Amino acid sequence: MTAQLIDGNALAARTRADVSRRVQALKARGVTPGLAVILVGEDPASQVYVRHKVKDSEKAGLHSVLERHPATLSEADLLARIDALNNDPAIHGILVQLPLPKHIDAARVIESISPAKDVDGFHMASAGALVTGQPGFWPCTPYGCMKMLESIGYELRGKHAVVIGRSNIVGKPMALMLLAKSATVTICHSATQDLGAFTRQADVVVAAVGKRNVLTADMVKPGAVIIDVGMNRNDDGKLCGDVDFAAVREVAGWITPVPGGVGPMTRAMLLVNTLEAAERT
Ligand code: NAP
């Protein structure tokens, strides 16, 4: 059996088109959704990410502001900028690109963002809302994974989902979102013994580790849905995920590719969160 692909590029394009339509409707009511992206320092990967985020927002008709600050920016000055954006009615979403320089306490910075503008979904209030099932912003990567499962009409109720990875931005929120859909959820991590014993029982596996070939074909139940969040480089320097894609696709029922899977959906969900922040005002 060769798995069907869950095409993140195509789904992201549909998601962006829907966002554009809703942005036009909001504009007709006199509201233009606004996103502020803050970059501190010169990290090359971060520069690429923020450029994409700003370009995506502009294409979807959002108002977007990119603030670049030198790596020497003090924490107090950054907090003052966030305070100004919290009080700026033209800005509905604020995103501080991570990582921040070492002299800045990232947790304190994230907590300074108004929860109403926390479109990355990293604020404690957003995490609490997710845990308790209240409305709030969901982190873009696991939210995008949920949209991918939804796009294939997958019924999670009663299924066993295994999440590999327990970070605050991917693994843990992913597990909570799957739980909210009544899946039985197992979270695996670096101390998990015999990872394959868990994944072989899984109807859905979400791999969010950051290591190549964490999930190989012998670890997958035939027909399972495989969502690959990982972003790694192979020996040729090409982008690849955590999953041994070529072999696993011969066993799985559905699989997301890397590139062209979770990455584009993560970007699209930032637009959704920003739009929804504006719709709530
Ligand atoms: P992270 O904070 O480094 O977390 C990685 C997790 O993997 C940790 O919980 C770690 O366990 C676990 N782990 C490490 N080795 C393992 C092993 N051998 N077996 C099982 N679990 C293991 O990373 P992250 O921020 O969650 O990101 C994970 C990956 O997703 C990275 O490749 C990242 O680049 C990618 N990512 C992609 C997108 C996208 O848009 N496509 C977005 C975000 C992240 P411990 O907790 O025990 O250390």
GROMACS .gro file of C-alpha atoms and ligand atoms in nm, residues 141 164-167 169-170 188-191 195 208-211 229-232 242 262-263 266, ligand 1:
model
   72
  141THR     CA    1   0.208   2.434   1.400
  164ILE     CA    2   0.654   1.217   1.960
  165GLY     CA    3   0.793   1.530   2.127
  166ARG     CA    4   0.668   1.734   2.422
  167SER     CA    5   0.776   2.091   2.352
  169ILE     CA    6   0.507   2.497   2.105
  170VAL     CA    7   0.442   2.168   1.923
  188CYS     CA    8   0.656   1.012   2.381
  189HIS     CA    9   0.984   1.191   2.438
  190SER     CA   10   1.357   1.136   2.473
  191ALA     CA   11   1.317   0.919   2.783
  195LEU     CA   12   0.927   0.415   2.101
  208ALA     CA   13   0.785   1.655   1.632
  209VAL     CA   14   1.141   1.578   1.736
  210GLY     CA   15   1.396   1.736   1.504
  211LYS     CA   16   1.590   1.417   1.424
  229VAL     CA   17   0.655   1.816   1.184
  230GLY     CA   18   1.033   1.774   1.188
  231MET     CA   19   1.263   2.000   0.992
  232ASN     CA   20   1.608   1.857   0.938
  242ASP     CA   21   1.165   1.313   1.121
  262VAL     CA   22   0.330   2.103   0.797
  263GLY     CA   23   0.556   2.402   0.717
  266THR     CA   24   0.209   2.664   1.004
  282NAP     P1   25   1.218   2.067   2.070
  282NAP     O1   26   1.172   2.175   2.162
  282NAP     O2   27   1.363   2.042   2.052
  282NAP     O3   28   1.148   1.931   2.119
  282NAP     C1   29   1.185   1.809   2.064
  282NAP     C2   30   1.116   1.699   2.141
  282NAP     O4   31   1.159   1.574   2.087
  282NAP     C3   32   1.149   1.696   2.289
  282NAP     O5   33   1.031   1.683   2.363
  282NAP     C4   34   1.240   1.575   2.305
  282NAP     O6   35   1.222   1.507   2.428
  282NAP     C5   36   1.190   1.486   2.195
  282NAP     N1   37   1.292   1.390   2.152
  282NAP     C6   38   1.422   1.413   2.127
  282NAP     N2   39   1.483   1.300   2.087
  282NAP     C7   40   1.389   1.204   2.088
  282NAP     C8   41   1.391   1.067   2.057
  282NAP     N3   42   1.501   1.004   2.017
  282NAP     N4   43   1.276   0.997   2.070
  282NAP     C9   44   1.162   1.058   2.110
  282NAP     N5   45   1.156   1.188   2.140
  282NAP    C10   46   1.268   1.262   2.129
  282NAP     O7   47   1.162   2.088   1.924
  282NAP     P2   48   1.024   2.154   1.871
  282NAP     O8   49   1.036   2.301   1.877
  282NAP     O9   50   0.908   2.085   1.932
  282NAP    O10   51   1.035   2.112   1.717
  282NAP    C11   52   1.041   1.976   1.679
  282NAP    C12   53   1.077   1.969   1.533
  282NAP    O11   54   0.973   2.031   1.458
  282NAP    C13   55   1.205   2.041   1.491
  282NAP    O12   56   1.264   1.974   1.383
  282NAP    C14   57   1.155   2.177   1.444
  282NAP    O13   58   1.243   2.237   1.352
  282NAP    C15   59   1.027   2.134   1.377
  282NAP     N6   60   0.926   2.241   1.368
  282NAP    C16   61   0.869   2.255   1.247
  282NAP    C17   62   0.773   2.352   1.231
  282NAP    C18   63   0.709   2.366   1.096
  282NAP    O14   64   0.646   2.468   1.071
  282NAP     N7   65   0.721   2.267   1.008
  282NAP    C19   66   0.736   2.434   1.337
  282NAP    C20   67   0.794   2.413   1.462
  282NAP    C21   68   0.890   2.315   1.476
  282NAP     P3   69   1.263   1.573   2.569
  282NAP    O15   70   1.152   1.667   2.601
  282NAP    O16   71   1.268   1.457   2.659
  282NAP    O17   72   1.394   1.641   2.549
   0.00000   0.00000   0.00000
